[in-house]
Coordinates of C-alpha atoms in Angstrom, one line a residue:
Chain A
M4 CA -31.5 -30.5 9.6
A5 CA -32.4 -31.3 13.0
E6 CA -31.8 -27.8 14.2
Q7 CA -33.6 -26.7 11.1
D8 CA -36.9 -28.8 12.2
L9 CA -36.7 -27.2 15.5
T10 CA -36.6 -23.9 14.2
S11 CA -39.6 -24.3 11.9
S12 CA -42.0 -23.9 14.8
S13 CA -40.9 -20.3 15.1
I14 CA -40.6 -17.8 12.7
L15 CA -38.3 -15.4 14.7
I16 CA -35.7 -17.9 15.4
A17 CA -35.6 -18.9 11.8
Q18 CA -35.3 -15.3 10.6
A19 CA -32.3 -14.8 13.1
Q20 CA -30.8 -17.9 11.8
T21 CA -30.8 -16.7 8.0
D22 CA -29.6 -13.6 8.8
T23 CA -26.4 -14.9 10.3
G24 CA -25.9 -16.3 7.1
N25 CA -25.6 -19.9 8.5
S26 CA -25.9 -22.5 5.4
E27 CA -28.1 -24.7 7.6
A28 CA -30.8 -22.5 6.5
Q29 CA -30.8 -23.7 3.0
Q30 CA -31.5 -27.3 3.8
P31 CA -34.9 -28.3 3.1
G32 CA -37.7 -28.9 6.0
N33 CA -38.8 -25.6 6.8
A34 CA -42.1 -25.6 5.2
A35 CA -43.7 -22.7 7.0
G36 CA -40.5 -20.6 7.4
T37 CA -40.1 -17.1 6.5
N38 CA -39.8 -15.8 2.9
D39 CA -36.1 -16.0 2.9
A40 CA -36.0 -19.4 3.9
V41 CA -38.7 -20.3 1.4
E42 CA -37.1 -18.8 -1.3
E43 CA -33.9 -20.9 -0.7
Q44 CA -35.9 -23.8 -0.3
V45 CA -37.1 -23.5 -3.7
V46 CA -33.6 -24.2 -5.0
Q47 CA -33.3 -27.6 -3.5
E48 CA -36.7 -28.6 -2.5
A49 CA -37.6 -30.2 -5.7
N50 CA -36.1 -33.7 -5.0
D51 CA -37.4 -33.9 -1.2
A52 CA -40.5 -36.2 -1.4
A53 CA -40.8 -36.5 2.1
Q54 CA -41.6 -32.8 2.4
G55 CA -44.2 -33.2 -0.3
I56 CA -44.0 -31.2 -3.8
T57 CA -47.2 -29.1 -2.9
V58 CA -45.2 -27.3 -0.4
V59 CA -42.5 -26.5 -3.4
V60 CA -45.2 -25.3 -5.5
E61 CA -46.8 -23.1 -2.6
G62 CA -43.0 -21.7 -1.7
S63 CA -42.9 -20.5 -5.1
E64 CA -45.9 -18.8 -5.2
V65 CA -45.1 -17.0 -2.3
V66 CA -41.8 -16.0 -4.1
A67 CA -43.6 -14.5 -7.3
A68 CA -46.0 -12.4 -4.9
D69 CA -43.2 -11.0 -2.8
P70 CA -41.4 -7.9 -4.1
A71 CA -38.4 -8.3 -1.7
V72 CA -37.7 -11.9 -3.2
E73 CA -38.3 -11.0 -6.8
L74 CA -35.4 -8.0 -6.1
H75 CA -33.3 -10.9 -4.8
A76 CA -34.1 -13.1 -7.8
E77 CA -32.9 -10.2 -10.2
T78 CA -29.5 -10.1 -8.7
Q79 CA -29.6 -13.7 -9.7
G80 CA -29.3 -12.7 -13.3
A81 CA -31.3 -14.3 -15.8
Y82 CA -31.1 -17.9 -14.6
T83 CA -34.3 -19.9 -14.1
E84 CA -34.7 -22.0 -10.9
Q85 CA -33.8 -25.0 -13.0
E86 CA -30.6 -23.4 -14.0
K87 CA -29.7 -22.4 -10.5
S88 CA -29.4 -26.1 -9.4
V89 CA -26.7 -26.6 -11.9
F90 CA -23.1 -26.6 -10.4
P91 CA -21.9 -23.1 -11.8
P92 CA -18.8 -24.2 -13.7
F93 CA -20.7 -27.0 -15.8
D94 CA -23.6 -24.3 -16.5
S95 CA -23.8 -24.6 -20.3
S96 CA -25.7 -21.0 -20.8
T97 CA -22.7 -19.2 -19.6
F98 CA -20.4 -21.0 -22.1
G99 CA -21.0 -18.8 -25.2
P100 CA -20.2 -15.5 -23.5
Q101 CA -17.5 -17.0 -21.6
L102 CA -15.8 -18.4 -25.0
F103 CA -16.5 -15.1 -26.6
W104 CA -15.1 -12.9 -24.2
L105 CA -11.9 -15.4 -23.7
A106 CA -11.6 -15.3 -27.3
L107 CA -11.5 -11.7 -27.4
T108 CA -9.4 -11.0 -24.1
F109 CA -6.7 -13.4 -24.9
G110 CA -6.5 -12.5 -28.7
V111 CA -5.7 -8.8 -27.5
L112 CA -3.3 -10.3 -24.9
Y113 CA -1.8 -12.4 -27.4
L114 CA -1.2 -9.3 -29.8
L115 CA -0.3 -7.1 -27.4
M116 CA 2.5 -9.6 -26.3
S117 CA 3.8 -10.6 -29.5
K118 CA 3.6 -7.3 -31.0
I119 CA 4.4 -4.7 -28.7
A120 CA 5.6 -6.0 -25.1
L121 CA 7.9 -9.2 -26.0
P122 CA 9.7 -7.3 -28.9
R123 CA 10.2 -4.6 -26.8
I124 CA 11.6 -6.5 -23.7
G125 CA 13.7 -8.6 -26.1
E126 CA 14.9 -5.5 -27.8
I127 CA 16.0 -4.2 -24.4
L128 CA 17.8 -7.0 -23.3
E129 CA 19.6 -7.6 -26.8
V130 CA 20.7 -3.7 -26.5
R131 CA 22.0 -4.7 -23.1
R132 CA 23.9 -7.7 -24.0
D133 CA 25.4 -5.8 -27.2
R134 CA 26.4 -3.1 -24.8
I135 CA 27.7 -5.8 -22.1
E136 CA 29.7 -7.2 -24.8
G137 CA 31.1 -4.1 -26.4
D138 CA 32.1 -2.8 -23.0
L139 CA 33.8 -6.1 -22.3
A140 CA 35.7 -6.0 -25.4
E141 CA 36.8 -2.4 -24.6
A142 CA 37.9 -3.2 -21.2
E143 CA 39.9 -6.5 -22.9
R144 CA 41.3 -3.9 -25.4
L145 CA 42.3 -1.7 -22.3
R146 CA 43.8 -4.4 -20.4
Q147 CA 45.8 -5.4 -23.3
K148 CA 47.0 -2.2 -23.6
T149 CA 48.0 -1.7 -20.0
D150 CA 49.8 -5.0 -20.3
Q151 CA 51.9 -3.9 -23.2
A152 CA 52.7 -0.6 -21.1
I153 CA 53.7 -2.8 -18.2
E154 CA 55.9 -5.0 -20.2
A155 CA 57.8 -1.9 -21.9
F156 CA 58.1 -0.4 -18.5
E157 CA 59.3 -3.6 -17.0
A158 CA 62.1 -4.0 -19.9
E159 CA 63.2 -0.4 -19.1
L160 CA 63.6 -1.1 -15.8
A161 CA 65.6 -4.2 -16.4
E162 CA 67.7 -2.0 -18.9
A163 CA 68.2 0.5 -16.2
R164 CA 69.2 -1.8 -13.4
A165 CA 71.8 -3.9 -15.5
K166 CA 73.1 -0.3 -16.3
S167 CA 73.4 0.7 -12.9
H168 CA 75.0 -2.4 -12.4
G169 CA 77.7 -2.0 -14.8
I170 CA 78.3 1.4 -13.5
A171 CA 78.6 0.1 -9.9
D172 CA 80.9 -2.6 -10.7
E173 CA 82.9 -0.5 -12.9
T174 CA 83.4 2.3 -9.9
R175 CA 83.9 -0.8 -7.4
A176 CA 86.7 -2.0 -9.8
K177 CA 88.3 1.6 -10.2
I178 CA 87.9 2.1 -6.2
K179 CA 89.7 -1.3 -5.7
S180 CA 92.4 -0.9 -8.1
E181 CA 93.1 2.6 -6.3
M182 CA 92.9 1.1 -3.1
D183 CA 95.5 -1.9 -4.2
A184 CA 97.9 0.8 -5.3
K185 CA 97.6 2.7 -2.4
R186 CA 98.0 -0.5 -0.5
R187 CA 101.2 -1.4 -2.3
D188 CA 102.5 1.8 -1.9
V189 CA 102.2 1.9 1.8
E190 CA 103.4 -1.8 2.1
A191 CA 106.2 -1.3 0.2
D192 CA 107.3 1.6 2.3
L193 CA 106.7 -0.3 5.4
A194 CA 109.0 -3.1 4.3
K195 CA 111.7 -0.5 3.6
Q196 CA 111.1 0.9 7.1
V197 CA 111.2 -2.5 8.5
A198 CA 114.3 -3.5 6.5
T199 CA 116.2 -0.3 7.8
A200 CA 115.0 -0.9 11.5
E201 CA 116.1 -4.7 11.1
A202 CA 119.7 -3.4 9.8
R203 CA 119.6 -1.1 12.8
I204 CA 118.7 -3.7 15.1
L205 CA 121.4 -6.4 13.7
K206 CA 124.2 -3.6 13.9
T207 CA 123.2 -2.8 17.3
K208 CA 123.2 -6.3 17.8
T209 CA 126.7 -6.9 16.8
D210 CA 127.8 -4.1 18.4
A211 CA 126.4 -5.2 21.7
L212 CA 128.0 -8.7 21.2
A213 CA 131.4 -7.2 20.5
N214 CA 131.1 -5.4 23.5
V215 CA 130.3 -8.6 25.5
D216 CA 133.2 -10.1 24.2
Q217 CA 135.5 -7.1 25.5
I218 CA 133.8 -7.0 28.9
A219 CA 134.2 -10.8 29.2
A220 CA 137.6 -10.5 28.5
E221 CA 138.3 -7.8 30.7
T222 CA 136.0 -9.6 33.4
A223 CA 138.3 -12.8 32.9
V224 CA 141.6 -11.0 33.1
A225 CA 140.2 -9.7 36.4
V226 CA 139.2 -12.7 37.7
V227 CA 142.4 -14.5 36.4
G228 CA 144.6 -11.8 37.7
K229 CA 142.8 -12.0 41.0
L230 CA 143.1 -16.0 41.0
A231 CA 146.6 -16.7 39.0
G232 CA 148.3 -13.5 38.5
K233 CA 148.7 -11.4 35.6
V234 CA 147.4 -12.3 32.3
S235 CA 147.6 -10.3 29.2
I236 CA 144.4 -8.7 27.8
K237 CA 145.6 -10.3 24.5
D238 CA 145.5 -13.9 25.9
A239 CA 142.2 -13.3 27.8
R240 CA 140.6 -12.2 24.8
V241 CA 141.9 -15.3 22.9
A242 CA 140.5 -17.5 25.7
V243 CA 137.1 -16.0 26.0
S244 CA 136.8 -16.2 22.2
D245 CA 137.5 -19.9 22.6
V246 CA 135.1 -20.4 25.1
V247 CA 132.6 -18.3 23.0
K248 CA 133.5 -20.5 19.9
G249 CA 133.7 -24.1 21.8
Chain B
M3 CA -34.3 -39.1 -0.4
E4 CA -32.6 -42.2 -1.1
A5 CA -31.2 -41.1 -4.4
D6 CA -29.7 -38.2 -2.7
A7 CA -28.3 -40.2 0.1
A8 CA -26.9 -42.5 -2.6
R9 CA -25.4 -39.6 -4.4
L10 CA -23.7 -38.2 -1.4
I11 CA -22.0 -41.3 -0.8
G12 CA -20.8 -41.9 -4.3
A13 CA -19.4 -38.4 -4.0
G14 CA -17.4 -39.4 -1.2
I15 CA -16.4 -42.7 -2.5
A16 CA -15.0 -40.7 -5.8
T17 CA -12.8 -38.9 -3.6
I18 CA -11.1 -41.9 -2.2
G19 CA -9.1 -41.8 -5.8
M20 CA -7.4 -38.9 -4.4
G21 CA -5.5 -40.7 -1.9
G22 CA -3.8 -42.7 -4.5
A23 CA -2.6 -39.4 -6.0
G24 CA -1.2 -38.2 -2.8
V25 CA 0.7 -41.1 -2.5
G26 CA 2.3 -40.6 -6.0
V27 CA 3.0 -36.8 -5.3
G28 CA 4.3 -37.9 -2.1
I29 CA 6.7 -40.6 -3.8
I30 CA 7.6 -38.2 -6.4
F31 CA 8.8 -35.4 -4.1
G32 CA 10.5 -37.8 -1.8
N33 CA 12.6 -39.2 -4.6
Y34 CA 13.5 -35.9 -5.8
L35 CA 14.6 -34.8 -2.5
A36 CA 16.5 -37.9 -2.1
A37 CA 18.2 -37.8 -5.2
A38 CA 18.8 -34.0 -4.7
I39 CA 20.6 -34.7 -1.6
R40 CA 22.8 -37.3 -3.1
N41 CA 23.9 -35.1 -6.0
P42 CA 22.7 -31.4 -5.1
A43 CA 24.8 -30.3 -8.2
A44 CA 22.2 -32.0 -10.6
A45 CA 19.0 -31.2 -8.7
A46 CA 18.3 -27.9 -10.4
S47 CA 18.3 -29.3 -13.8
Q48 CA 15.9 -31.8 -12.9
F49 CA 13.1 -29.1 -11.4
S50 CA 11.2 -29.2 -14.6
N51 CA 10.9 -32.9 -14.7
L52 CA 10.0 -32.8 -11.2
I53 CA 7.1 -30.5 -12.0
F54 CA 5.9 -32.4 -15.2
G55 CA 5.8 -35.5 -12.9
F56 CA 3.9 -33.8 -10.1
A57 CA 1.7 -32.2 -12.7
V58 CA 0.6 -35.5 -14.7
T59 CA 0.2 -37.5 -11.4
E60 CA -1.7 -34.6 -9.7
A61 CA -4.1 -34.6 -12.7
L62 CA -5.3 -38.0 -11.9
G63 CA -6.3 -36.9 -8.4
I64 CA -8.0 -34.2 -9.6
F65 CA -9.8 -36.2 -12.0
S66 CA -11.6 -38.1 -9.2
L67 CA -12.2 -34.7 -7.6
V68 CA -13.9 -33.6 -10.6
I69 CA -16.2 -36.6 -10.6
A70 CA -16.9 -36.2 -7.1
F71 CA -18.1 -32.6 -8.1
M72 CA -19.9 -34.1 -11.0
I73 CA -21.7 -36.6 -8.7
L74 CA -22.8 -33.9 -6.2
F75 CA -23.8 -30.7 -8.4
A76 CA -24.1 -32.1 -12.2
Chain C
M8 CA -27.1 -17.3 1.6
A9 CA -23.9 -16.3 -0.4
G10 CA -22.3 -16.0 3.1
T11 CA -20.9 -19.7 3.7
D12 CA -22.2 -21.3 0.4
P13 CA -18.5 -22.6 -1.3
I14 CA -20.7 -22.9 -4.7
S15 CA -22.1 -19.7 -5.1
Q16 CA -18.3 -18.0 -5.5
F17 CA -18.3 -19.8 -9.0
K18 CA -21.5 -18.2 -10.2
V19 CA -21.4 -16.3 -13.7
K20 CA -23.3 -13.1 -12.9
T21 CA -24.5 -10.9 -15.9
L22 CA -23.4 -7.2 -15.2
F23 CA -24.7 -5.8 -18.3
S24 CA -25.6 -7.0 -22.0
F25 CA -24.6 -6.1 -25.4
G26 CA -27.4 -7.9 -27.0
T27 CA -27.3 -11.1 -28.8
I28 CA -25.9 -12.4 -32.1
G29 CA -26.6 -15.2 -34.4
A30 CA -30.0 -15.7 -33.0
D31 CA -32.8 -16.9 -35.4
E32 CA -36.1 -15.3 -35.7
N33 CA -37.6 -16.6 -32.4
G34 CA -34.6 -15.0 -30.7
A35 CA -33.1 -18.4 -29.9
N36 CA -30.0 -20.4 -30.3
G37 CA -28.1 -17.2 -30.3
V38 CA -25.1 -16.0 -28.2
D39 CA -25.7 -13.7 -25.5
L40 CA -23.0 -11.1 -25.5
V41 CA -23.5 -10.4 -21.8
F42 CA -20.6 -9.1 -19.8
T43 CA -20.4 -11.0 -16.9
N44 CA -18.2 -11.1 -13.9
S45 CA -16.0 -13.6 -15.7
A46 CA -15.6 -11.4 -18.7
L47 CA -14.7 -8.6 -16.1
F48 CA -11.9 -10.5 -14.6
M49 CA -10.7 -11.8 -18.2
V50 CA -10.6 -8.0 -18.9
L51 CA -9.0 -7.1 -15.9
T52 CA -6.3 -9.6 -16.3
V53 CA -5.2 -8.8 -20.0
G54 CA -5.2 -5.3 -18.8
L55 CA -3.0 -5.8 -15.8
I56 CA -0.6 -7.6 -18.0
A57 CA -0.5 -5.4 -21.0
T58 CA -0.3 -2.3 -18.9
Y59 CA 2.5 -3.5 -16.6
L60 CA 4.6 -4.9 -19.2
I61 CA 3.8 -1.9 -21.7
L62 CA 4.5 0.7 -19.0
S63 CA 7.1 -0.8 -17.1
T64 CA 9.3 -1.2 -20.1
R65 CA 8.6 2.4 -21.6
G66 CA 11.9 3.6 -20.3
R67 CA 14.0 0.9 -22.3
G68 CA 16.5 1.6 -19.4
L69 CA 20.0 0.0 -19.9
V70 CA 20.0 -0.2 -16.5
P71 CA 16.7 -1.5 -15.5
S72 CA 14.3 -0.3 -12.9
R73 CA 12.8 -2.2 -10.4
L74 CA 9.3 -2.7 -12.3
Q75 CA 11.2 -3.2 -15.5
L76 CA 13.5 -5.9 -13.8
V77 CA 10.1 -7.8 -13.3
S78 CA 9.2 -7.8 -16.6
E79 CA 12.5 -8.9 -18.0
M80 CA 12.8 -11.6 -15.4
S81 CA 9.3 -13.1 -16.4
Y82 CA 10.7 -12.4 -19.8
E83 CA 13.6 -14.5 -19.3
F84 CA 11.9 -17.1 -17.1
I85 CA 9.6 -18.1 -20.1
A86 CA 12.2 -17.9 -22.5
N87 CA 14.5 -20.3 -21.0
M88 CA 11.7 -22.5 -20.2
V89 CA 10.5 -22.8 -24.0
R90 CA 14.1 -22.9 -25.2
S91 CA 14.8 -25.8 -22.8
S92 CA 11.9 -27.8 -23.3
A93 CA 11.1 -27.1 -26.9
G94 CA 14.6 -26.0 -28.4
T95 CA 15.3 -22.9 -30.3
E96 CA 12.6 -23.8 -32.8
G97 CA 10.2 -23.4 -30.1
M98 CA 10.9 -19.9 -29.6
K99 CA 8.3 -19.1 -32.3
F100 CA 5.8 -20.0 -30.0
F101 CA 7.1 -18.1 -27.1
P102 CA 4.7 -15.1 -27.2
L103 CA 1.8 -18.0 -27.2
V104 CA 3.5 -19.5 -24.2
F105 CA 4.1 -16.1 -22.3
S106 CA 0.4 -15.1 -23.0
L107 CA -1.0 -18.3 -21.6
F108 CA 1.4 -18.1 -18.6
S109 CA 0.8 -14.6 -17.6
F110 CA -3.1 -15.0 -18.4
I111 CA -3.5 -17.9 -16.3
L112 CA -1.0 -16.6 -13.7
I113 CA -2.8 -13.4 -13.0
A114 CA -6.3 -14.5 -13.5
N115 CA -5.4 -17.0 -10.6
M116 CA -4.1 -14.1 -8.7
W117 CA -7.3 -11.9 -9.2
G118 CA -9.1 -15.1 -8.0
M119 CA -7.1 -15.0 -4.7
F120 CA -8.8 -11.7 -3.7
P121 CA -12.1 -12.1 -1.5
Y122 CA -15.2 -11.5 -3.2
F123 CA -13.2 -11.9 -6.8
F124 CA -13.7 -14.1 -9.5
A125 CA -11.4 -16.6 -10.3
V126 CA -11.6 -17.0 -14.1
T127 CA -9.7 -20.3 -14.4
S128 CA -12.4 -22.0 -12.0
Q129 CA -14.6 -22.0 -15.0
I130 CA -14.1 -25.4 -17.0
I131 CA -15.0 -23.7 -20.3
I132 CA -12.2 -21.2 -20.0
T133 CA -9.6 -23.7 -19.1
A134 CA -10.8 -26.5 -21.6
A135 CA -10.8 -23.4 -24.3
L136 CA -7.0 -22.8 -23.4
A137 CA -6.2 -26.4 -23.3
L138 CA -7.9 -26.9 -26.8
L139 CA -5.8 -23.9 -28.3
V140 CA -2.7 -25.3 -27.2
M141 CA -3.8 -29.1 -28.6
A142 CA -4.9 -27.2 -31.9
V143 CA -1.5 -25.4 -32.1
V144 CA 0.3 -28.4 -31.4
I145 CA -1.7 -30.7 -34.1
I146 CA -1.8 -28.0 -37.0
Y147 CA 2.1 -27.1 -36.7
G148 CA 2.8 -30.5 -36.2
V149 CA 1.0 -31.7 -39.3
W150 CA 2.1 -28.5 -41.3
K151 CA 5.7 -29.0 -40.5
N152 CA 5.9 -33.0 -40.3
G153 CA 3.0 -34.2 -42.7
F154 CA 2.4 -37.7 -41.8
G155 CA 5.7 -37.7 -40.1
F156 CA 3.8 -36.3 -37.1
L157 CA 2.1 -39.5 -36.7
K158 CA 5.6 -40.8 -35.6
L159 CA 4.7 -39.3 -32.4
F160 CA 2.4 -42.3 -31.7
V161 CA 5.1 -45.0 -32.7
P162 CA 8.4 -44.8 -30.3
S163 CA 11.3 -45.9 -32.0
G164 CA 13.0 -49.2 -31.3
I165 CA 10.3 -51.1 -30.3
P166 CA 9.8 -54.7 -31.8
L167 CA 6.4 -55.0 -33.8
P168 CA 4.6 -57.1 -31.5
I169 CA 4.9 -54.7 -28.5
L170 CA 3.8 -51.9 -30.8
F171 CA 0.5 -53.3 -31.3
I172 CA 0.0 -52.7 -27.3
V173 CA 2.2 -49.4 -27.4
V174 CA 0.5 -47.4 -30.0
P175 CA -2.9 -47.4 -28.6
I176 CA -1.5 -46.3 -25.3
E177 CA 0.4 -43.4 -27.0
V178 CA -2.9 -42.6 -29.0
L179 CA -5.1 -42.5 -25.7
S180 CA -2.2 -40.5 -23.8
F181 CA -2.4 -38.0 -26.3
L182 CA -5.9 -37.8 -26.5
S183 CA -6.0 -37.3 -22.8
R184 CA -3.7 -34.4 -22.8
P185 CA -6.3 -31.7 -23.5
L186 CA -8.6 -33.3 -21.0
S187 CA -5.9 -33.2 -18.0
L188 CA -4.4 -29.9 -19.0
S189 CA -7.7 -28.3 -18.9
L190 CA -8.9 -30.5 -15.6
R191 CA -5.7 -29.7 -13.9
L192 CA -6.0 -26.1 -13.9
F193 CA -10.1 -26.1 -13.2
G194 CA -9.8 -28.7 -10.6
N195 CA -7.0 -27.1 -8.5
I196 CA -8.5 -23.6 -8.6
L197 CA -11.8 -24.9 -8.0
A198 CA -11.1 -27.3 -5.2
G199 CA -8.9 -24.8 -3.5
H200 CA -11.5 -22.0 -3.5
I201 CA -14.0 -24.7 -2.2
V202 CA -11.7 -25.4 0.7
L203 CA -10.7 -22.0 1.6
K204 CA -14.6 -21.1 1.6
V205 CA -15.3 -24.1 3.5
F206 CA -13.0 -23.1 6.3
A207 CA -14.0 -19.5 6.2
G208 CA -17.4 -20.9 6.5
F209 CA -16.3 -22.9 9.8
I210 CA -15.3 -19.6 11.3
V211 CA -18.7 -17.8 10.9
S212 CA -20.9 -20.7 11.8
L213 CA -18.8 -21.2 15.0
S214 CA -18.7 -17.7 16.0
A215 CA -22.6 -17.7 15.8
L216 CA -22.7 -20.3 18.6
G217 CA -21.2 -17.7 21.2
A218 CA -18.2 -17.3 23.1
L219 CA -16.8 -20.7 23.2
G220 CA -17.5 -21.0 19.5
M221 CA -15.4 -17.9 18.9
F222 CA -12.6 -19.4 20.7
G223 CA -13.1 -22.5 18.7
S224 CA -13.1 -20.7 15.5
I225 CA -9.3 -19.8 15.9
L226 CA -8.7 -23.3 14.5
P227 CA -10.6 -22.8 11.3
F228 CA -9.0 -19.3 11.1
V229 CA -5.6 -20.6 11.2
M230 CA -6.3 -23.2 8.7
A231 CA -7.8 -20.5 6.6
V232 CA -4.7 -18.5 6.8
A233 CA -2.5 -21.3 6.0
L234 CA -4.6 -22.4 3.2
T235 CA -4.3 -19.0 1.7
G236 CA -0.8 -19.1 1.3
L237 CA -1.1 -22.6 0.0
E238 CA -3.5 -21.3 -2.6
F239 CA -1.2 -18.6 -3.7
L240 CA 1.3 -21.1 -4.0
V241 CA -1.1 -23.5 -6.2
S242 CA -2.0 -20.7 -8.2
A243 CA 1.7 -19.8 -9.3
L244 CA 2.4 -23.7 -9.8
Q245 CA -0.6 -24.3 -11.9
A246 CA 0.4 -21.5 -14.3
F247 CA 4.0 -22.8 -14.4
V248 CA 2.7 -26.4 -14.8
F249 CA 0.3 -25.2 -17.9
A250 CA 3.2 -23.3 -19.5
I251 CA 5.8 -26.1 -19.0
L252 CA 3.3 -28.8 -20.5
T253 CA 2.6 -26.6 -23.2
C254 CA 6.1 -26.3 -23.9
I255 CA 6.7 -30.1 -23.7
Y256 CA 3.4 -30.6 -26.0
L257 CA 5.1 -28.1 -28.7
N258 CA 8.2 -30.2 -28.5
D259 CA 6.3 -33.0 -29.6
A260 CA 5.0 -31.0 -32.6
I261 CA 8.4 -30.0 -33.5
H262 CA 10.2 -33.1 -33.0
P263 CA 7.6 -36.0 -33.2
G264 CA 10.1 -38.7 -33.3
H265 CA 10.7 -40.0 -29.6

């Protein structure tokens, strides 16, 4: 307000201030201001006793006389100066039309929502839910079918495996018996050969042992002959056999 | 002029009431946060209760603001 | 004048008039059918909601497009809210709650545009919406429960002497519901827009002071940007609050016993 008092002496500065849209320009106190300032003054001046009521009256006369201000007043709508001071949301003159338009627009909105939009969205969601449930049921059915197929396949597989086991066992047994038979043959053969060989060895041994007696007797004859004179081969042989036996 | 000044002062005093609503809203959100940290699983289910408590508390602050506006302009 | 005055943005301006109805021979006491900026934004709000919801769901796509998804999500959002607060029986009020929510939300959002008019900053609008809700609650409650609706004021399981204290409190709290419902929305939107305008006005008046002032106006500018974000939050939140309180009050009408 102090700022405004300073400018009240100069019309030019006051004009500049109102042009910048400074809210200070609305403050009362600029009695001799420009038309703009006066016109705004009218709104708030009424209770400013310090500046004097007469100033306000003069101001409003200026407003009425000035065509530019009349234009400005037109843009304010049909409100009188007294109504201008009312806080706009509490201005009861606007209640009637606002209620009318609210009832109209909200009624239309409610009708559009309840009759068209919401049923449609609800239907879309319903259809989708049904479709998803149907698809899920179908998937479940297919899954069960797959499970059955897998079961059947596994049963068959187990059967085939058992069968193949049987065949393998059988084959193995057959091969084993064949091999056993062969082995028995071979073993018998070998045993026979071994027996023959043992008999031959025994014979050779007895022959050899017999020869040893002969050689020993002859050696004994020769040794005794050299040492003690003649000995019959027959005695020598008896002696040798005694020694061998003894 | 004195009546004007008294009106402005009165409007200013009326806005003090909003402080109480501020404290209340702070308590509501603070307690919600504390509870939500203790049991995050239950936090989402209590969100509408949070908003309800916030709205009811905040309305009281708005009342004092509206009173201030009425003193100022009405 | 309209540059920094935080109040003039709420002024209802006449755009054109359809004439007066219900006036007596002197032309007084009638209702002026003037088309105001308030009415314009109500029409825009309803137009936007209806056009969007109806056009975006036109395809009835089994796989939703992005636009259709928004419609469906808002539908499910409100439907879940109504179902969880007011039960399955409350679903008959679903169109009402949805209309209220979308109307308030979109009206608030229109109001967030500079130079646009916030319909919900008019107390008569919010009061009418709140009274509509309370009228539905009372009429439906009485129609469905008869005198049983009065059980709303008598909490069960409370000894008789305390009832003498509790019942008046319950009655008072019920009576204050339309008041708080309307004033909450009105006050939030009004206060938000005033604060925004005040901070924006600081920028203008500081910038007028010269270079230093312009530098100083960065601070209110940052505040104005932050407050704009906050106001978007408040706009959505208040629509949500209005809708959920409507559901809770409707629940009282459907199940009056505590």
